[in-house]
Tab-separated table of C-alpha atoms and ligand atoms in Angstrom:
chain	number	residue	atom	x	y	z
A	1	MET	CA	12.735	0.439	-16.356
A	2	LYS	CA	13.285	3.385	-14.070
A	3	LEU	CA	9.829	3.987	-12.749
A	4	ARG	CA	8.382	6.179	-9.448
A	5	VAL	CA	4.993	5.150	-8.919
A	6	VAL	CA	2.125	5.718	-6.660
A	7	LEU	CA	-0.061	2.712	-5.693
A	8	VAL	CA	-3.650	4.498	-4.454
A	9	GLY	CA	-6.930	2.055	-3.389
A	10	PRO	CA	-8.608	1.034	-0.441
A	11	PRO	CA	-7.512	-1.240	2.525
A	12	GLY	CA	-7.418	-4.637	1.168
A	13	ALA	CA	-7.316	-3.524	-2.585
A	14	GLY	CA	-4.161	-5.640	-2.763
A	15	LYS	CA	-1.678	-2.941	-2.833
A	16	GLY	CA	0.819	-4.941	-0.790
A	17	THR	CA	0.215	-8.262	-2.960
A	18	GLN	CA	0.897	-6.540	-6.088
A	19	ALA	CA	3.872	-3.965	-4.935
A	20	GLN	CA	5.749	-7.321	-4.421
A	21	PHE	CA	5.270	-8.373	-7.934
A	22	LEU	CA	5.872	-4.956	-9.533
A	23	SER	CA	8.751	-4.220	-8.019
A	24	GLU	CA	10.365	-7.472	-8.926
A	25	GLN	CA	9.200	-6.888	-12.255
A	26	PHE	CA	10.415	-3.148	-12.596
A	27	ASP	CA	13.454	-3.600	-10.519
A	28	ILE	CA	12.350	-0.844	-7.965
A	29	VAL	CA	12.283	-0.585	-4.454
A	30	GLN	CA	8.864	-0.903	-2.371
A	31	VAL	CA	8.156	1.361	0.352
A	32	SER	CA	5.340	0.679	2.088
A	33	THR	CA	4.382	3.206	4.898
A	34	GLY	CA	2.005	0.529	6.353
A	35	ASP	CA	4.875	-2.104	6.950
A	36	ILE	CA	7.622	0.648	8.102
A	37	PHE	CA	4.826	1.434	10.923
A	38	ARG	CA	4.081	-2.277	11.507
A	39	ALA	CA	8.195	-2.906	11.698
A	40	ASN	CA	8.117	-0.312	14.638
A	41	VAL	CA	5.057	-1.508	16.421
A	42	GLY	CA	7.189	-5.219	16.448
A	43	ASN	CA	10.570	-3.520	17.792
A	44	GLY	CA	8.761	-1.445	20.145
A	45	THR	CA	10.002	1.896	18.748
A	46	THR	CA	8.917	5.397	19.980
A	47	LEU	CA	7.597	5.679	16.746
A	48	GLY	CA	5.710	2.505	16.779
A	49	LEU	CA	4.389	2.956	19.982
A	50	GLU	CA	2.724	6.286	19.074
A	51	ALA	CA	1.291	4.965	15.298
A	52	LYS	CA	-0.276	1.749	17.269
A	53	LYS	CA	-2.275	4.343	19.057
A	54	TYR	CA	-3.956	5.240	15.569
A	55	MET	CA	-3.366	2.036	13.361
A	56	ASP	CA	-5.614	0.323	16.061
A	57	ALA	CA	-8.555	2.701	15.492
A	58	GLY	CA	-8.145	2.802	11.825
A	59	GLU	CA	-7.248	6.232	11.536
A	60	LEU	CA	-4.345	7.652	9.883
A	61	VAL	CA	-1.009	8.357	11.729
A	62	PRO	CA	-0.740	12.224	12.073
A	63	ASP	CA	1.115	13.577	8.765
A	64	SER	CA	3.886	14.835	10.711
A	65	VAL	CA	5.129	11.832	11.833
A	66	THR	CA	4.438	10.286	8.165
A	67	ILE	CA	6.057	12.810	6.125
A	68	ALA	CA	8.966	12.657	7.933
A	69	MET	CA	9.339	9.210	8.245
A	70	VAL	CA	8.883	9.246	4.107
A	71	ARG	CA	11.269	11.918	3.833
A	72	ASP	CA	13.764	9.964	5.526
A	73	ARG	CA	13.355	6.921	3.213
A	74	LEU	CA	13.170	8.763	-0.033
A	75	ALA	CA	16.449	10.530	1.199
A	76	GLU	CA	18.189	6.918	0.816
A	77	ALA	CA	20.357	5.539	-2.016
A	78	ASP	CA	18.121	2.563	-3.013
A	79	VAL	CA	15.230	4.674	-4.210
A	80	ARG	CA	17.294	6.710	-6.441
A	81	HIS	CA	16.750	3.756	-9.269
A	82	GLY	CA	13.017	4.167	-8.770
A	83	PHE	CA	10.348	3.027	-6.048
A	84	LEU	CA	6.632	2.126	-5.817
A	85	LEU	CA	4.877	3.820	-2.900
A	86	ASP	CA	2.111	1.612	-1.258
A	87	GLY	CA	-0.027	3.538	0.927
A	88	PHE	CA	1.443	7.014	0.614
A	89	PRO	CA	0.279	9.626	0.214
A	90	ARG	CA	-3.085	9.349	1.769
A	91	ASN	CA	-4.484	12.454	2.277
A	92	ALA	CA	-4.268	16.240	0.170
A	93	GLU	CA	-1.436	17.174	2.844
A	94	GLN	CA	0.854	14.105	2.191
A	95	ALA	CA	0.482	14.623	-1.394
A	96	ALA	CA	1.800	18.195	-1.460
A	97	ALA	CA	4.567	17.033	0.626
A	98	LEU	CA	5.324	14.285	-1.518
A	99	ASP	CA	5.510	17.240	-4.592
A	100	THR	CA	7.608	18.978	-2.260
A	101	LEU	CA	9.884	16.224	-1.345
A	102	LEU	CA	10.248	15.156	-5.008
A	103	GLY	CA	10.988	18.624	-6.087
A	104	GLU	CA	13.954	18.637	-3.402
A	105	LEU	CA	15.393	15.709	-5.303
A	106	ASP	CA	14.894	17.138	-8.583
A	107	THR	CA	12.500	13.885	-9.673
A	108	GLU	CA	8.825	13.428	-10.613
A	109	LEU	CA	6.204	10.839	-10.697
A	110	ASP	CA	5.553	8.654	-13.635
A	111	ALA	CA	2.368	7.090	-12.773
A	112	VAL	CA	-0.399	6.521	-9.764
A	113	LEU	CA	-2.106	3.332	-10.126
A	114	GLU	CA	-5.757	3.396	-8.979
A	115	MET	CA	-6.418	-0.116	-7.816
A	116	GLN	CA	-10.309	-0.671	-7.878
A	117	VAL	CA	-12.230	-3.306	-6.103
A	118	ASP	CA	-15.845	-2.860	-4.456
A	119	ASN	CA	-16.645	-3.135	-0.822
A	120	ASP	CA	-17.826	-6.534	-0.672
A	121	GLU	CA	-14.967	-8.034	-2.027
A	122	ILE	CA	-12.313	-6.014	0.420
A	123	ILE	CA	-14.101	-7.078	3.293
A	124	ARG	CA	-13.634	-10.725	1.875
A	125	ARG	CA	-10.198	-10.165	1.138
A	126	LEU	CA	-9.252	-8.211	4.811
A	127	ALA	CA	-11.413	-10.749	6.819
A	128	GLY	CA	-9.313	-13.739	5.326
A	129	ARG	CA	-5.847	-12.049	5.140
A	130	ARG	CA	-3.178	-13.403	6.915
A	131	THR	CA	0.838	-12.019	6.993
A	132	CYS	CA	3.777	-13.837	7.769
A	133	HIS	CA	5.720	-12.932	10.772
A	134	GLY	CA	8.958	-13.671	9.067
A	135	CYS	CA	9.375	-12.469	5.643
A	136	GLY	CA	6.121	-10.284	5.463
A	137	GLN	CA	4.628	-12.321	2.745
A	138	ILE	CA	0.630	-11.936	2.422
A	139	TRP	CA	-1.848	-14.886	2.109
A	140	HIS	CA	-5.762	-15.694	2.310
A	141	VAL	CA	-7.181	-18.656	3.913
A	142	ASP	CA	-9.230	-19.025	0.718
A	143	TYR	CA	-7.613	-17.085	-2.182
A	144	ASP	CA	-4.515	-17.450	-1.355
A	145	PRO	CA	-4.099	-20.437	1.130
A	146	THR	CA	-0.653	-21.934	2.555
A	147	GLN	CA	0.033	-25.797	2.207
A	148	VAL	CA	0.020	-25.832	6.130
A	149	GLU	CA	-2.348	-23.729	8.040
A	150	GLY	CA	-0.702	-21.128	9.962
A	151	THR	CA	2.420	-21.279	8.332
A	152	CYS	CA	4.293	-19.454	5.579
A	153	ASP	CA	5.371	-21.325	2.450
A	154	ALA	CA	7.996	-19.078	1.679
A	155	CYS	CA	9.949	-19.152	4.889
A	156	GLY	CA	8.554	-21.373	7.194
A	157	GLY	CA	7.591	-18.264	9.340
A	158	GLU	CA	4.202	-18.291	11.617
A	159	LEU	CA	1.159	-16.273	10.114
A	160	TYR	CA	-0.684	-13.821	12.077
A	161	GLN	CA	-4.024	-11.945	11.796
A	162	ARG	CA	-3.422	-7.824	11.489
A	163	GLU	CA	-5.003	-6.231	14.553
A	164	ASP	CA	-6.708	-3.724	11.997
A	165	ASP	CA	-8.404	-6.229	10.450
A	166	GLN	CA	-11.369	-6.796	12.763
A	167	PRO	CA	-14.535	-5.731	11.259
A	168	GLY	CA	-15.300	-2.288	13.204
A	169	THR	CA	-11.774	-1.136	12.297
A	170	ILE	CA	-12.229	-2.394	8.504
A	171	ARG	CA	-15.146	0.110	8.465
A	172	ARG	CA	-13.627	3.190	9.998
A	173	ARG	CA	-10.578	2.644	7.679
A	174	LEU	CA	-12.967	2.348	4.450
A	175	GLU	CA	-14.532	5.588	5.874
A	176	VAL	CA	-11.080	7.291	6.217
A	177	TYR	CA	-10.335	6.072	2.724
A	178	ASP	CA	-13.350	7.575	1.391
A	179	GLU	CA	-12.979	10.763	3.041
A	180	GLN	CA	-9.152	11.616	3.021
A	181	THR	CA	-7.701	9.304	0.491
A	182	ALA	CA	-10.239	8.840	-2.638
A	183	PRO	CA	-9.840	12.609	-3.619
A	184	LEU	CA	-6.244	11.948	-4.122
A	185	VAL	CA	-7.606	9.991	-7.584
A	186	ARG	CA	-8.823	13.385	-8.882
A	187	TYR	CA	-5.575	15.344	-8.020
A	188	TYR	CA	-3.930	12.610	-10.008
A	189	SER	CA	-6.225	12.632	-12.841
A	190	GLU	CA	-5.891	16.408	-12.940
A	191	ARG	CA	-1.885	15.798	-13.372
A	192	ALA	CA	-2.303	13.425	-15.929
A	193	LEU	CA	-0.734	10.899	-13.851
A	194	LEU	CA	-3.593	8.347	-13.137
A	195	VAL	CA	-3.761	4.737	-14.217
A	196	PRO	CA	-6.926	3.172	-13.068
A	197	LEU	CA	-6.861	-0.624	-12.855
A	198	ASP	CA	-9.899	-3.320	-12.199
A	199	ALA	CA	-8.217	-4.974	-9.473
A	200	THR	CA	-10.765	-7.781	-9.290
A	201	GLY	CA	-9.820	-11.144	-10.141
A	202	ASP	CA	-6.981	-13.698	-9.857
A	203	VAL	CA	-3.820	-12.632	-8.236
A	204	GLU	CA	-1.600	-13.429	-11.565
A	205	ASP	CA	-4.408	-11.621	-13.781
A	206	VAL	CA	-4.101	-8.307	-12.052
A	207	THR	CA	-0.689	-8.269	-12.167
A	208	ALA	CA	-0.304	-8.971	-15.819
A	209	ARG	CA	-3.092	-5.868	-16.497
A	210	ALA	CA	-0.887	-3.847	-14.068
A	211	ILE	CA	2.361	-4.415	-15.997
A	212	GLU	CA	0.638	-3.634	-19.093
A	213	ALA	CA	-1.137	-0.459	-17.609
A	214	LEU	CA	2.125	0.953	-16.180
A	215	LYS	CA	4.379	0.402	-19.675
A	216	ARG	CA	1.689	2.270	-21.639
A	217	ALA	CA	1.385	4.714	-19.241
A	218	THR	CA	5.066	5.502	-19.108
A	219	SER	CA	5.956	4.400	-22.732
B	1	AP5	P1	-1.557	-0.201	5.228
B	1	AP5	O1	-0.443	-1.391	5.743
B	1	AP5	O2	-1.020	0.916	4.453
B	1	AP5	O3	-3.248	-0.338	5.014
B	1	AP5	P2	-3.951	-0.481	3.710
B	1	AP5	O4	-3.905	0.787	2.877
B	1	AP5	O5	-5.522	-0.136	4.858
B	1	AP5	O6	-3.835	-1.748	2.895
B	1	AP5	P3	-4.011	-3.072	3.469
B	1	AP5	O7	-2.422	-3.350	3.500
B	1	AP5	O8	-4.886	-3.166	4.339
B	1	AP5	O9	-4.531	-3.567	2.246
B	1	AP5	P4	-4.005	-3.509	0.500
B	1	AP5	O10	-4.220	-3.270	-0.362
B	1	AP5	O11	-2.115	-3.710	0.788
B	1	AP5	O12	-4.300	-5.357	0.330
B	1	AP5	P5	-3.416	-6.768	0.889
B	1	AP5	O13	-2.289	-6.842	-0.704
B	1	AP5	O14	-2.922	-7.146	1.745
B	1	AP5	O15	-1.957	0.662	6.726
B	1	AP5	C1	-2.166	0.360	7.768
B	1	AP5	C2	-2.392	1.342	8.902
B	1	AP5	O16	-1.176	2.030	8.906
B	1	AP5	C3	-3.340	2.818	8.514
B	1	AP5	O17	-4.720	2.701	8.601
B	1	AP5	C4	-2.678	3.861	8.973
B	1	AP5	O18	-3.393	3.968	10.326
B	1	AP5	C5	-1.322	3.566	9.038
B	1	AP5	N1	-0.770	3.908	7.476
B	1	AP5	C6	-0.163	3.695	6.811
B	1	AP5	N2	0.033	4.527	5.728
B	1	AP5	C7	-0.065	5.793	6.150
B	1	AP5	C8	0.089	7.280	5.782
B	1	AP5	N3	0.597	7.219	4.924
B	1	AP5	N4	-0.587	8.169	6.504
B	1	AP5	C9	-0.882	8.086	8.054
B	1	AP5	N5	-0.934	7.079	8.557
B	1	AP5	C10	-0.712	5.692	7.462
B	1	AP5	O19	-4.475	-7.675	0.047
B	1	AP5	C11	-5.666	-8.117	0.824
B	1	AP5	C12	-5.852	-9.292	1.184
B	1	AP5	O20	-6.387	-9.857	-0.211
B	1	AP5	C13	-4.520	-10.540	0.911
B	1	AP5	O21	-4.848	-11.564	2.106
B	1	AP5	C14	-4.675	-10.832	-0.320
B	1	AP5	O22	-3.621	-12.199	-0.267
B	1	AP5	C15	-5.797	-10.762	-0.764
B	1	AP5	N6	-6.049	-10.589	-2.110
B	1	AP5	C16	-4.771	-9.534	-2.849
B	1	AP5	N7	-5.300	-9.541	-4.321
B	1	AP5	C17	-6.195	-10.539	-4.528
B	1	AP5	C18	-6.890	-10.756	-5.505
B	1	AP5	N8	-6.738	-10.449	-7.068
B	1	AP5	N9	-7.934	-11.804	-5.364
B	1	AP5	C19	-8.027	-12.320	-4.357
B	1	AP5	N10	-7.639	-12.034	-2.829
B	1	AP5	C20	-6.716	-11.167	-3.172
């Protein structure tokens, strides 16, 4: 199925986790602005050095930088058969820019999946998150542990804890979400694109509910 989907939800809602499964299920490309920024930080690019200042503080990277990056990514050939945007748009300006970009590409969104999780669960998820340096696979020390602590089951790579998963930074990221990103729920609801999803419970159950909800919304 050729789908163009946005995932929206607070930090730790499971967007990255579900994006991996959903992009496989629907055979579409996952475009994660957070992953692109982290890859640039890891490679020490100018973009990475600029983005890191904001990411470490739990703030949004400036729109001018982020929108230009997404414009370039959406111009690539692999997104023509569908995409799943994870972490973009994150404020009203980015949502308007996305509308413009999609108009230029003569296409439009099919659905916006809103992942709903309460704050206590978010803190538990982010505090225990570990990510693989090698393949980017996301794990959790309690909810989804690897067989050998600190080593990725998928590729044998080393796991790390994200710098923005410190308690103070998590608090700021949640505030930024409430102030700037949560209003997009209404924006997309008014455009009849919003698909609310209970994102609590086992990862597999959330995936199954998400697939079902997206199929229903786009049939
Ligand atoms: P980004 O990487 O997008 O971070 P985020 O939105 O804060 O989301 P997270 O990646 O923290 O969480 P997630 O929802 O993907 O959860 P995950 O699947 O990992 O952005 C980082 C920074 O980059 C931003 O703060 C900003 O500075 C910058 N940035 C990015 N996009 C930008 C934009 N558009 N504009 C400006 N700046 C931008 O899951 C979390 C944990 O929970 C994992 O350990 C996982 O194993 C576990 N888990 C997942 N699902 C379940 C489940 N069902 N049950 C139990 N555990 C679960």
